[in-house]
Coordinates of C-alpha atoms and ligand atoms in Angstrom, one line a residue:
M1 CA -81.2 57.1 40.3
C2 CA -79.1 59.7 39.6
G3 CA -75.4 59.3 38.7
I4 CA -72.3 59.5 40.6
I5 CA -68.4 60.7 40.0
G6 CA -65.7 61.7 41.8
Y7 CA -62.0 61.7 41.4
T8 CA -59.0 63.2 42.7
G9 CA -55.3 62.4 41.6
V10 CA -52.8 63.5 39.5
K11 CA -54.9 64.4 36.5
G12 CA -57.2 67.2 35.7
A13 CA -60.7 66.2 37.5
Q14 CA -63.0 68.3 34.8
E15 CA -62.4 66.2 32.0
I16 CA -62.6 62.9 33.5
M17 CA -65.9 63.5 35.2
L18 CA -67.3 65.0 32.1
D19 CA -66.7 61.7 30.3
A20 CA -67.5 59.7 32.9
L21 CA -70.9 61.5 33.4
E22 CA -71.8 61.1 29.9
I23 CA -71.7 56.9 30.4
L24 CA -73.3 57.6 33.4
E25 CA -76.4 59.5 31.4
Y26 CA -78.5 56.6 31.3
R27 CA -78.9 56.9 35.0
G28 CA -80.8 60.3 35.1
Y29 CA -80.4 62.7 32.2
D30 CA -82.2 66.5 33.3
S31 CA -79.3 68.2 34.4
A32 CA -76.1 68.0 35.1
G33 CA -73.2 69.3 37.3
I34 CA -69.7 69.2 38.6
A35 CA -67.9 70.7 41.7
V36 CA -64.1 70.7 41.2
C37 CA -61.4 71.8 43.7
G38 CA -59.3 74.6 42.4
E39 CA -55.1 75.0 42.4
D40 CA -55.8 77.7 44.9
S41 CA -58.1 74.9 47.3
C42 CA -61.4 77.0 46.3
V43 CA -64.5 74.5 45.5
R44 CA -65.8 76.0 42.5
I45 CA -68.9 74.5 40.6
R46 CA -70.9 74.3 37.3
K47 CA -74.0 72.9 36.6
C48 CA -77.3 73.3 34.6
A49 CA -80.4 71.9 33.6
G50 CA -80.1 69.6 30.2
R51 CA -77.9 67.1 29.4
V52 CA -73.9 66.5 29.9
K53 CA -73.1 68.2 26.5
D54 CA -74.5 71.2 27.5
L55 CA -72.5 70.8 30.8
R56 CA -69.5 70.4 28.6
L57 CA -70.3 73.5 26.7
L58 CA -70.5 75.4 30.0
C59 CA -66.9 74.1 31.3
E60 CA -65.6 74.7 27.7
K61 CA -66.3 78.5 28.0
D62 CA -65.4 78.9 32.0
G63 CA -63.5 75.9 33.1
I64 CA -62.0 74.7 36.9
L65 CA -58.3 73.2 36.6
G66 CA -57.9 70.8 39.8
T67 CA -57.2 67.6 40.6
C68 CA -60.0 66.5 42.8
G69 CA -63.9 66.7 41.8
I70 CA -67.3 65.2 42.0
G71 CA -69.8 65.4 39.4
H72 CA -73.5 64.3 39.1
T73 CA -76.1 63.5 36.6
R74 CA -79.6 64.0 37.5
W75 CA -83.2 62.3 37.6
A76 CA -85.5 64.8 39.7
T77 CA -87.1 63.5 42.4
H78 CA -87.4 66.9 44.8
G79 CA -87.7 70.3 43.1
G80 CA -88.3 70.1 39.6
V81 CA -85.7 70.4 36.5
S82 CA -83.5 73.5 36.9
D83 CA -80.0 74.8 36.9
A84 CA -80.3 75.5 40.5
N85 CA -81.6 72.1 41.7
A86 CA -79.0 70.3 39.7
H87 CA -76.2 68.8 41.9
P88 CA -73.4 69.5 43.4
H89 CA -75.0 71.9 46.3
R90 CA -72.8 73.6 48.7
F91 CA -73.7 74.8 52.1
G92 CA -71.3 76.3 54.0
K93 CA -67.9 74.3 53.7
V94 CA -69.8 71.6 52.3
T95 CA -70.3 70.4 48.6
V96 CA -72.3 67.3 48.1
T97 CA -73.9 65.1 45.3
H98 CA -76.5 62.9 46.4
N99 CA -78.3 59.8 45.3
G100 CA -81.6 58.8 46.9
I101 CA -84.3 60.1 48.7
V102 CA -83.9 62.3 52.5
E103 CA -87.3 61.2 53.5
N104 CA -87.4 63.4 56.3
Y105 CA -85.6 66.9 54.6
R106 CA -88.5 69.0 55.9
D107 CA -88.1 68.2 59.7
L108 CA -84.8 68.7 59.1
V109 CA -85.1 72.2 57.2
Q110 CA -87.2 73.1 60.4
R111 CA -84.8 71.7 63.2
Y112 CA -81.6 73.2 61.5
R113 CA -83.5 76.6 60.6
L114 CA -83.0 76.5 56.5
E115 CA -85.6 77.3 55.5
E116 CA -84.3 81.0 54.3
R117 CA -81.2 79.6 54.0
L118 CA -81.4 77.0 51.0
Q119 CA -80.6 78.1 47.5
S120 CA -82.6 75.2 46.0
Q121 CA -85.8 73.0 46.3
T122 CA -84.0 69.2 46.9
D123 CA -83.5 67.3 49.6
S124 CA -80.1 67.0 48.4
E125 CA -79.2 70.5 49.4
V126 CA -80.7 70.2 53.0
A127 CA -77.8 66.6 53.3
A128 CA -75.3 69.4 53.0
A129 CA -76.9 71.7 55.3
V130 CA -77.0 69.3 58.4
L131 CA -73.0 68.1 56.9
D132 CA -72.3 71.7 57.4
H133 CA -73.8 72.2 60.8
F134 CA -72.1 69.3 62.6
Y135 CA -69.0 70.1 60.7
S136 CA -65.9 71.5 63.0
G137 CA -63.1 70.4 61.6
D138 CA -63.3 66.4 62.0
P139 CA -65.4 65.2 58.7
L140 CA -65.6 61.3 60.0
A141 CA -67.5 63.1 62.7
A142 CA -69.6 65.0 60.9
I143 CA -70.5 62.6 58.5
R144 CA -71.7 60.2 61.7
K145 CA -73.9 62.8 63.2
T146 CA -75.3 63.6 59.9
V147 CA -76.4 60.2 59.0
L148 CA -77.8 59.6 61.9
K149 CA -80.2 62.5 61.3
L150 CA -81.0 61.1 58.1
K151 CA -84.0 59.1 57.3
G152 CA -84.1 57.4 53.6
T153 CA -81.6 56.4 51.5
F154 CA -78.5 57.7 50.3
A155 CA -75.3 57.7 48.3
L156 CA -73.3 61.4 49.5
S157 CA -69.9 62.1 47.8
I158 CA -68.8 64.6 49.7
M159 CA -65.9 67.7 49.7
F160 CA -65.2 69.9 52.9
E161 CA -63.7 73.3 51.8
D162 CA -60.5 73.4 53.9
I163 CA -59.5 69.6 53.2
P164 CA -58.9 69.8 49.3
G165 CA -57.8 66.7 47.5
T166 CA -60.2 64.8 49.6
I167 CA -63.8 63.1 48.9
F168 CA -65.8 61.5 51.2
A169 CA -68.2 59.3 50.3
V170 CA -70.9 57.1 52.7
R171 CA -73.7 55.4 51.6
N172 CA -77.4 53.5 52.9
V173 CA -78.8 51.8 50.1
S174 CA -78.2 53.8 47.5
P175 CA -74.9 52.4 45.7
I176 CA -71.3 53.6 45.7
V177 CA -68.2 51.6 44.1
I178 CA -64.9 52.9 44.6
A179 CA -61.8 52.1 42.5
R180 CA -57.9 53.2 42.2
A181 CA -57.7 54.4 38.3
Q182 CA -56.1 57.4 36.5
G183 CA -53.5 57.8 38.7
G184 CA -55.5 58.2 41.8
S185 CA -58.9 57.3 43.4
M186 CA -62.7 57.0 41.7
L187 CA -66.3 56.7 42.7
A188 CA -69.1 56.0 41.5
S189 CA -72.5 55.0 41.7
D190 CA -72.2 52.0 39.3
V191 CA -69.6 49.5 38.3
T192 CA -70.4 50.2 34.6
V193 CA -68.4 53.6 34.5
L194 CA -65.7 52.6 36.9
G195 CA -65.4 49.5 34.5
Q196 CA -63.3 51.4 32.0
Y197 CA -60.8 53.0 34.1
S198 CA -60.7 50.2 36.4
K199 CA -60.3 46.0 36.9
E200 CA -60.6 45.9 40.1
Y201 CA -63.2 48.0 42.5
F202 CA -65.3 47.3 45.6
V203 CA -69.0 48.3 47.1
L204 CA -69.1 50.7 49.9
P205 CA -70.5 49.1 52.8
E206 CA -73.8 50.8 53.8
F207 CA -72.6 53.2 56.6
Y208 CA -69.1 53.0 56.2
V209 CA -66.9 55.9 55.3
A210 CA -64.8 56.0 52.5
V211 CA -61.8 58.1 52.1
L212 CA -60.7 59.1 48.9
K213 CA -57.0 60.8 48.5
A214 CA -54.7 60.8 45.3
G215 CA -52.7 58.4 47.0
G216 CA -55.5 55.9 48.2
V217 CA -58.6 55.0 49.9
E218 CA -59.3 54.6 53.5
L219 CA -62.7 52.7 54.7
Y220 CA -63.9 53.3 58.2
D221 CA -66.9 52.1 60.3
M222 CA -69.2 54.5 61.9
A223 CA -67.0 53.7 65.2
G224 CA -63.8 55.2 63.4
E225 CA -62.3 51.9 63.2
T226 CA -60.4 51.5 59.8
A227 CA -61.8 48.4 57.9
E228 CA -60.7 46.7 54.9
P229 CA -62.7 46.8 51.6
E230 CA -63.5 43.8 49.6
W231 CA -62.2 43.8 46.0
L232 CA -64.5 42.7 43.2
T233 CA -63.4 42.3 39.4
V234 CA -65.2 43.8 36.5
N235 CA -66.9 41.1 35.2
W236 CA -67.8 41.5 31.8
D237 CA -65.9 43.0 28.9
V238 CA -65.5 47.0 28.7
D239 CA -65.3 46.8 24.9
R240 CA -69.1 45.8 24.7
S241 CA -69.9 49.0 26.3
G242 CA -69.6 51.0 22.9
K243 CA -72.2 51.9 20.3
G244 CA -69.9 49.6 18.4
G245 CA -70.8 51.2 15.1
Y246 CA -74.8 51.2 15.7
P247 CA -76.5 54.4 16.1
F248 CA -78.2 53.6 19.4
Y249 CA -76.8 51.4 22.2
M250 CA -80.6 49.6 22.0
E251 CA -79.9 48.7 18.6
K252 CA -76.5 47.2 19.3
E253 CA -77.7 45.6 22.8
I254 CA -80.9 43.8 20.7
M255 CA -77.9 42.5 18.5
E256 CA -75.5 40.9 21.0
Q257 CA -78.3 39.0 22.0
P258 CA -77.8 35.4 20.8
Q259 CA -73.7 35.9 21.9
V260 CA -75.1 37.1 25.5
I261 CA -77.9 34.3 25.6
R262 CA -74.7 31.6 24.6
E263 CA -72.7 32.9 27.4
T264 CA -75.1 32.6 29.8
V265 CA -76.6 29.4 29.3
L266 CA -73.8 27.1 27.9
P267 CA -71.6 26.9 31.0
R268 CA -74.7 25.9 32.9
I269 CA -75.3 22.9 30.8
Q270 CA -73.2 19.9 31.9
G271 CA -73.3 16.0 30.3
G272 CA -76.2 18.1 28.7
I273 CA -78.6 18.9 31.6
P274 CA -79.2 22.4 33.1
D275 CA -76.7 22.5 36.1
L276 CA -76.4 25.4 38.3
S277 CA -73.9 24.0 40.6
G278 CA -71.3 26.5 39.4
D279 CA -73.3 29.1 40.6
G280 CA -73.6 27.3 43.8
I281 CA -77.3 26.6 43.7
P282 CA -77.5 23.6 45.8
D283 CA -80.4 20.9 44.3
S284 CA -81.8 20.6 47.2
L285 CA -83.5 24.5 47.2
L286 CA -85.0 23.3 43.9
A287 CA -86.1 20.1 45.1
D288 CA -87.5 21.4 48.6
C289 CA -89.5 24.3 47.9
T290 CA -93.5 24.0 47.9
R291 CA -94.0 27.4 45.6
I292 CA -92.1 30.2 44.2
C293 CA -92.6 33.9 44.6
V294 CA -90.9 36.5 42.0
V295 CA -90.3 39.7 42.7
A296 CA -89.4 42.4 40.4
C297 CA -90.2 45.2 38.7
G298 CA -90.9 46.5 34.7
T299 CA -89.4 44.0 32.1
A300 CA -88.1 41.9 35.0
M301 CA -91.4 41.0 36.1
H302 CA -92.1 40.4 32.7
A303 CA -89.3 37.8 32.6
G304 CA -91.2 36.2 35.6
L305 CA -94.4 35.9 33.8
V306 CA -92.6 34.0 31.2
G307 CA -91.0 31.9 34.2
K308 CA -93.9 31.2 35.9
A309 CA -95.5 30.1 32.4
L310 CA -93.0 27.6 32.0
M311 CA -92.7 26.4 35.5
Q312 CA -96.3 25.6 36.4
S313 CA -96.6 23.5 33.2
L314 CA -93.0 21.9 33.1
V315 CA -92.4 21.5 37.0
R316 CA -96.3 21.7 38.2
I317 CA -95.0 23.8 40.6
H318 CA -97.3 27.2 42.3
M319 CA -96.2 30.4 41.0
D320 CA -96.6 33.9 42.0
V321 CA -94.9 36.7 40.2
E322 CA -95.4 39.9 42.5
L323 CA -94.8 43.5 41.7
A324 CA -91.7 43.9 43.8
S325 CA -93.4 47.5 44.7
E326 CA -96.6 46.0 45.8
F327 CA -94.8 42.9 47.5
M328 CA -94.7 44.4 51.6
Y329 CA -98.1 46.0 51.2
T330 CA -100.4 43.1 49.9
D331 CA -99.6 40.7 52.7
V332 CA -98.4 38.3 50.2
I333 CA -97.8 35.0 52.0
V334 CA -94.1 33.6 52.1
D335 CA -92.7 31.3 54.2
E336 CA -89.6 29.0 54.8
E337 CA -91.0 26.9 52.1
T338 CA -91.2 29.1 49.5
L339 CA -88.2 30.1 46.9
V340 CA -88.5 33.8 46.5
I341 CA -86.6 34.7 42.9
A342 CA -85.9 38.4 42.2
I343 CA -85.0 39.5 39.1
S344 CA -83.2 42.7 38.6
Q345 CA -80.6 43.7 35.7
S346 CA -79.2 46.3 37.9
G347 CA -79.4 44.8 41.2
E348 CA -80.1 47.9 42.5
T349 CA -83.7 48.9 42.1
I350 CA -85.0 49.5 45.8
D351 CA -88.5 47.9 45.2
T352 CA -87.0 44.5 44.4
L353 CA -84.5 45.1 47.2
E354 CA -86.9 46.0 50.0
A355 CA -89.1 42.6 48.6
V356 CA -86.0 40.5 48.9
K357 CA -85.2 41.7 52.6
H358 CA -89.1 41.3 53.9
A359 CA -89.2 37.7 52.1
K360 CA -85.8 37.1 54.2
K361 CA -87.4 38.6 57.2
N362 CA -90.3 36.0 56.6
G363 CA -88.1 32.6 56.0
A364 CA -88.1 32.5 52.8
K365 CA -84.9 31.4 51.0
T366 CA -83.6 34.0 48.2
L367 CA -82.3 33.8 44.3
A368 CA -81.5 36.6 42.8
I369 CA -80.8 36.6 39.4
V370 CA -79.0 39.6 38.2
N371 CA -76.7 41.0 35.9
V372 CA -74.6 43.4 37.3
R373 CA -71.7 41.7 39.8
G374 CA -71.8 42.5 43.4
A375 CA -74.8 44.6 43.0
S376 CA -77.2 45.2 46.7
V377 CA -80.0 42.7 45.5
A378 CA -77.1 40.0 44.9
R379 CA -75.5 40.8 48.2
A380 CA -78.7 40.8 49.7
S381 CA -79.8 37.4 48.5
D382 CA -79.0 33.7 49.7
Y383 CA -77.7 32.7 46.5
V384 CA -77.5 34.4 42.9
I385 CA -77.3 33.5 39.3
Y386 CA -75.6 36.4 37.0
T387 CA -76.8 36.4 33.7
N388 CA -73.7 37.3 31.1
A389 CA -75.4 40.3 29.3
G390 CA -72.2 42.8 29.6
P391 CA -73.3 46.6 30.0
E392 CA -77.1 47.6 29.5
I393 CA -76.8 51.1 28.6
A394 CA -80.1 51.9 26.8
V395 CA -82.8 52.9 29.2
A396 CA -84.8 50.1 27.6
S397 CA -84.0 47.1 28.8
T398 CA -83.6 44.3 25.6
K399 CA -80.5 41.7 26.4
A400 CA -80.5 41.8 29.8
Y401 CA -84.8 40.7 29.6
T402 CA -83.3 38.1 27.4
T403 CA -80.5 36.6 29.4
Q404 CA -83.3 36.8 32.7
L405 CA -85.3 34.0 30.1
A406 CA -82.4 32.2 29.7
V407 CA -82.0 31.8 33.4
L408 CA -85.5 30.8 34.0
Y409 CA -85.3 28.0 31.5
L410 CA -82.3 26.9 32.7
L411 CA -84.0 26.7 36.5
T412 CA -86.9 25.1 35.0
G413 CA -85.1 22.5 33.4
R414 CA -83.2 21.5 35.9
M415 CA -86.2 21.9 38.5
A416 CA -87.9 19.7 36.3
Y417 CA -85.2 17.1 36.6
V418 CA -84.2 17.2 40.4
R419 CA -88.2 17.3 41.2
G420 CA -88.5 14.1 39.0
S421 CA -91.0 15.9 36.2
F422 CA -88.4 15.1 32.9
G423 CA -86.1 12.4 33.1
E424 CA -82.4 12.3 31.9
E425 CA -83.7 12.2 28.3
E426 CA -86.3 15.0 28.3
A427 CA -83.8 17.1 30.2
K428 CA -81.2 16.8 27.6
A429 CA -83.7 17.6 24.7
F430 CA -85.2 20.7 26.6
A431 CA -81.1 22.0 27.0
R432 CA -80.5 21.3 23.7
E433 CA -83.7 23.2 22.3
L434 CA -82.6 25.9 24.6
M435 CA -79.1 25.5 22.9
R436 CA -80.7 26.7 19.8
V437 CA -81.9 29.8 20.8
P438 CA -78.8 31.9 19.5
E439 CA -79.0 30.6 15.8
V440 CA -83.0 31.0 15.6
M441 CA -83.0 34.6 17.1
Q442 CA -79.6 35.5 14.5
K443 CA -82.1 34.6 12.3
V444 CA -84.6 37.2 13.3
L445 CA -82.4 39.8 13.8
D446 CA -80.7 38.9 10.3
R447 CA -84.6 39.9 8.8
R448 CA -84.5 43.2 10.9
E449 CA -85.1 45.3 8.2
E450 CA -88.7 43.2 7.4
I451 CA -89.4 44.6 10.7
H452 CA -88.6 48.3 10.1
Y453 CA -90.9 48.1 7.0
I454 CA -93.7 47.0 9.0
A455 CA -93.0 49.5 12.1
R456 CA -93.5 52.1 9.5
S457 CA -97.3 51.0 9.6
I458 CA -97.6 52.2 13.2
L459 CA -95.3 55.1 13.0
N460 CA -98.0 57.6 13.2
A461 CA -100.7 55.6 15.7
Q462 CA -102.3 57.1 19.2
D463 CA -102.9 53.4 20.2
V464 CA -101.4 50.3 19.6
F465 CA -103.2 47.2 21.4
M466 CA -101.2 43.7 21.5
M467 CA -103.2 40.9 21.5
G468 CA -102.1 36.8 22.6
R469 CA -102.6 34.2 24.5
G470 CA -100.8 32.0 27.5
L471 CA -96.9 32.6 26.6
D472 CA -97.9 34.9 23.8
H473 CA -99.8 37.0 26.4
A474 CA -96.8 37.5 28.6
I475 CA -94.2 38.3 25.6
L476 CA -96.5 41.1 24.4
L477 CA -96.9 42.7 27.7
E478 CA -93.2 43.1 27.3
G479 CA -93.4 44.2 23.8
S480 CA -96.5 46.6 24.6
L481 CA -93.8 48.2 27.3
K482 CA -91.2 48.7 25.0
L483 CA -93.4 50.2 22.6
K484 CA -94.7 52.7 25.0
E485 CA -91.4 53.6 27.0
I486 CA -89.5 54.6 23.9
S487 CA -91.9 55.9 20.7
Y488 CA -94.5 57.3 23.4
I489 CA -97.3 56.0 22.0
H490 CA -99.9 54.2 24.2
S491 CA -100.1 50.4 24.0
E492 CA -101.6 47.9 25.8
A493 CA -101.0 44.1 25.8
Y494 CA -104.3 42.2 26.0
A495 CA -104.8 38.1 27.0
S496 CA -107.0 37.7 23.3
G497 CA -109.9 36.3 24.9
E498 CA -110.2 38.9 27.5
L499 CA -110.7 41.9 25.0
K500 CA -114.3 41.4 24.7
H501 CA -114.9 41.6 28.2
G502 CA -114.8 45.3 28.3
T503 CA -111.6 46.6 25.9
I504 CA -113.2 45.9 22.8
A505 CA -114.9 49.3 22.6
L506 CA -111.7 50.8 22.0
I507 CA -111.1 48.9 18.8
T508 CA -111.6 50.7 16.1
E509 CA -109.7 51.4 12.4
D510 CA -107.5 53.7 13.9
T511 CA -106.2 50.9 16.7
P512 CA -103.6 48.7 14.9
V513 CA -103.4 46.0 16.8
V514 CA -99.9 43.6 17.1
A515 CA -101.0 39.9 17.1
V516 CA -98.4 37.3 18.5
V517 CA -99.7 33.2 17.6
T518 CA -96.8 30.5 18.8
Q519 CA -98.1 28.6 20.8
D520 CA -100.3 25.6 19.2
K521 CA -102.7 25.0 21.8
V522 CA -104.3 28.2 21.4
K523 CA -103.8 28.6 17.9
S524 CA -107.5 28.5 16.5
K525 CA -108.5 30.5 19.9
E526 CA -106.1 33.3 19.0
F527 CA -107.4 33.1 15.5
S528 CA -111.0 33.8 16.5
N529 CA -110.3 36.6 18.5
I530 CA -108.5 38.4 15.9
K531 CA -111.3 38.0 13.7
E532 CA -113.3 39.9 16.3
V533 CA -110.8 42.8 16.2
Q534 CA -110.6 42.9 12.3
S535 CA -114.3 43.0 12.2
R536 CA -114.1 46.4 14.3
G537 CA -112.3 47.9 11.6
A538 CA -108.9 47.2 13.3
G539 CA -105.6 46.3 11.1
V540 CA -103.4 43.9 12.5
I541 CA -99.6 43.0 12.2
L542 CA -99.3 39.2 12.5
F543 CA -96.3 37.4 14.3
I544 CA -96.7 33.8 13.8
K545 CA -94.4 30.8 14.3
E546 CA -93.7 29.9 10.4
T547 CA -94.6 26.4 10.5
F548 CA -98.2 27.4 11.6
G549 CA -99.4 28.6 8.1
L550 CA -101.5 31.3 7.5
E551 CA -105.6 31.2 6.8
K552 CA -105.9 31.5 3.0
D553 CA -109.1 34.0 3.4
A554 CA -107.5 35.8 6.2
V555 CA -106.2 39.5 5.6
W556 CA -103.6 40.7 6.8
D557 CA -102.0 44.5 7.2
S558 CA -98.6 42.8 7.6
V559 CA -97.2 39.3 8.2
F560 CA -93.8 38.0 10.1
M561 CA -93.0 34.6 9.9
L562 CA -91.2 33.8 13.7
P563 CA -88.5 31.0 12.5
A564 CA -89.8 28.1 14.3
M565 CA -88.6 26.3 17.7
E566 CA -90.5 24.4 20.1
D567 CA -93.4 26.3 21.3
G568 CA -92.5 26.8 25.3
F569 CA -89.1 28.3 23.7
M570 CA -91.0 30.7 20.9
V571 CA -91.0 33.3 23.4
M572 CA -87.0 34.0 22.4
P573 CA -87.3 35.0 18.3
A574 CA -90.6 36.6 19.2
S575 CA -89.3 38.6 21.7
A576 CA -86.3 40.1 19.4
A577 CA -89.3 40.6 17.0
L578 CA -91.1 42.8 19.3
Q579 CA -87.7 44.6 20.6
L580 CA -87.1 45.6 16.9
L581 CA -90.9 46.5 16.6
A582 CA -90.7 49.2 19.2
Y583 CA -86.4 50.1 18.4
Y584 CA -87.8 51.6 14.6
V585 CA -90.6 53.1 15.5
S586 CA -88.8 55.2 17.6
L587 CA -86.0 55.9 15.7
D588 CA -88.0 56.7 12.7
K589 CA -90.0 59.2 14.8
G590 CA -86.7 60.8 15.4
L591 CA -86.7 60.5 19.3
D592 CA -83.6 59.6 21.8
V593 CA -84.2 55.8 21.3
D594 CA -81.9 55.1 24.5
K595 CA -82.8 57.7 26.7
P596 CA -86.8 58.0 26.7
R597 CA -88.3 61.2 28.4
N598 CA -89.1 60.9 32.5
L599 CA -87.2 57.3 32.6
A600 CA -83.7 56.1 33.9
K601 CA -81.8 53.2 33.9
V602 CA -81.8 52.4 37.5
V603 CA -84.7 52.9 40.1
T604 CA -83.5 53.7 43.2
V605 CA -86.4 55.3 44.7
E606 CA -89.6 53.7 45.9
Ligands
AGP701 C1 -87.3 48.2 31.2 O1 -87.1 48.6 29.5 C2 -87.3 49.0 32.0 N1 -86.4 50.4 31.6 C3 -87.5 48.7 33.5 O2 -88.9 48.3 33.1 C4 -86.6 48.2 34.3 O3 -87.0 46.6 33.6 C5 -87.4 47.9 35.9 O4 -86.9 49.3 36.3 C6 -86.5 47.4 36.3 O5 -85.3 47.4 36.6 P1 -83.9 46.3 37.3 O6 -83.8 45.1 36.3 O7 -82.6 46.7 37.2 O8 -84.6 45.8 38.4

């Protein structure tokens, strides 16, 4: 989850790394640090608890001149947030930054008698110590011996004190990408930052060692044989990664949704019908499976729930949605006839990655829906469909979610067509409605100040309940997660009919309720359930499909009329409205919307 950067070349390493770390902060932001090999060939470290801006201040007072360095922004796992636990860590001749978890660090501490010699409580310093133990002038041999000792996940960037101007990198699971840029060579934990500097990059293969020098990059396998990198092209517009005049990335990313959904959908409609052949998805994959199982976490898992509702009603295929983190431990049944769909914005979520590997071992076919090209989940899967959301920087996922939904609509439409649930005309009508999503969603975004006004009514709430049925419930699970993660208001989304089986005990005049009503077939039941909470004193904020109309005698705290689409597509405008609700609550509470406490954008620990 931590951000890693490294640069060696002809320019000042400190400035390049500080700029890059600011971009990488979304991966973790509780401490930051850099190590630079100075002109006298000594490696010096500056690091501190806090944000990159604090590190910048430190470097302004006491900077390090030099053209080779490694940097890190941390999301704490082992050891609290402190200056000492911030990376880089130096042990003897070795300086490292690390992303991942060394699971056997306690054994290593004992085995190499490190107890008295460590300066921090981190597993990362232990990795540096083991490297130093094995280092006697041959860096590749030391790295080789060290990785054989490490259990767990790691992306290590390494400098040896007596090899100035050179950075070594090795990884297992946790990603490292490498590019030629800025008059030298660069490495980073993800392409979002390298894309600012270079159009071409490669993903360091697991258990290969990259050697970065000012003049170029060499790649070696564990036997010490040279290897050729597989170069990839950055697939998104780097201009999209600025804030574009908005105060926070989250607002900008919410506002980008019509455009990125259009870019995700339009190339995949051919002859008026959803068509995934451009992504290399054979119709047989969709026609031959007997069931589908989604593996994903957080928001991506919520996208899966919407997919499940669509697939089951339109394709009539059995579909499960599994939390990727539970998948391996709950004896889920997958076999050769199961299509496992892994959904992940980053493509680096380790739980999702491990779930894909587990599914493949059990014979399932695997299809990834991923935003970041070349990411681990994409590479581990048999097939991949990329969402064209562009870089998503805010920790709270918005445009990645709705482009995941767009891909799930495309899959549903194509699957229904190839399995005969849709005839040609039905498939075309479905695609036409999907193509309307950007314009309908834009109508919600254009009225965002109405939602801003509504948000003020829950600013001081301790708890907010959300209720809806069917697809409305699936959307609210995501709306509730958004509110929790960026506003710190406790919130729960309930299937409306379920509240009375216990949770209604918590409803009082102090628990505002957000209700979404967009599904005609359950509309009247939803209104009855809403009356149940109103009778207990709760004020209700209603998001309702505009064509449904309101009962004359009903009293609402606020109402937002959602522009109409067919019921199955109302997820899209409703999601945008709920994202805006969470955003404005967080904004008006004066919180750091893009970097909520305790979170990181990419979750690479189990
Ligand atoms: C969403 O707002 C979250 N920050 C989080 O739930 C996220 O969706 C989850 O960690 C999965 O990430 P992924 O899509 O990169 O796999």
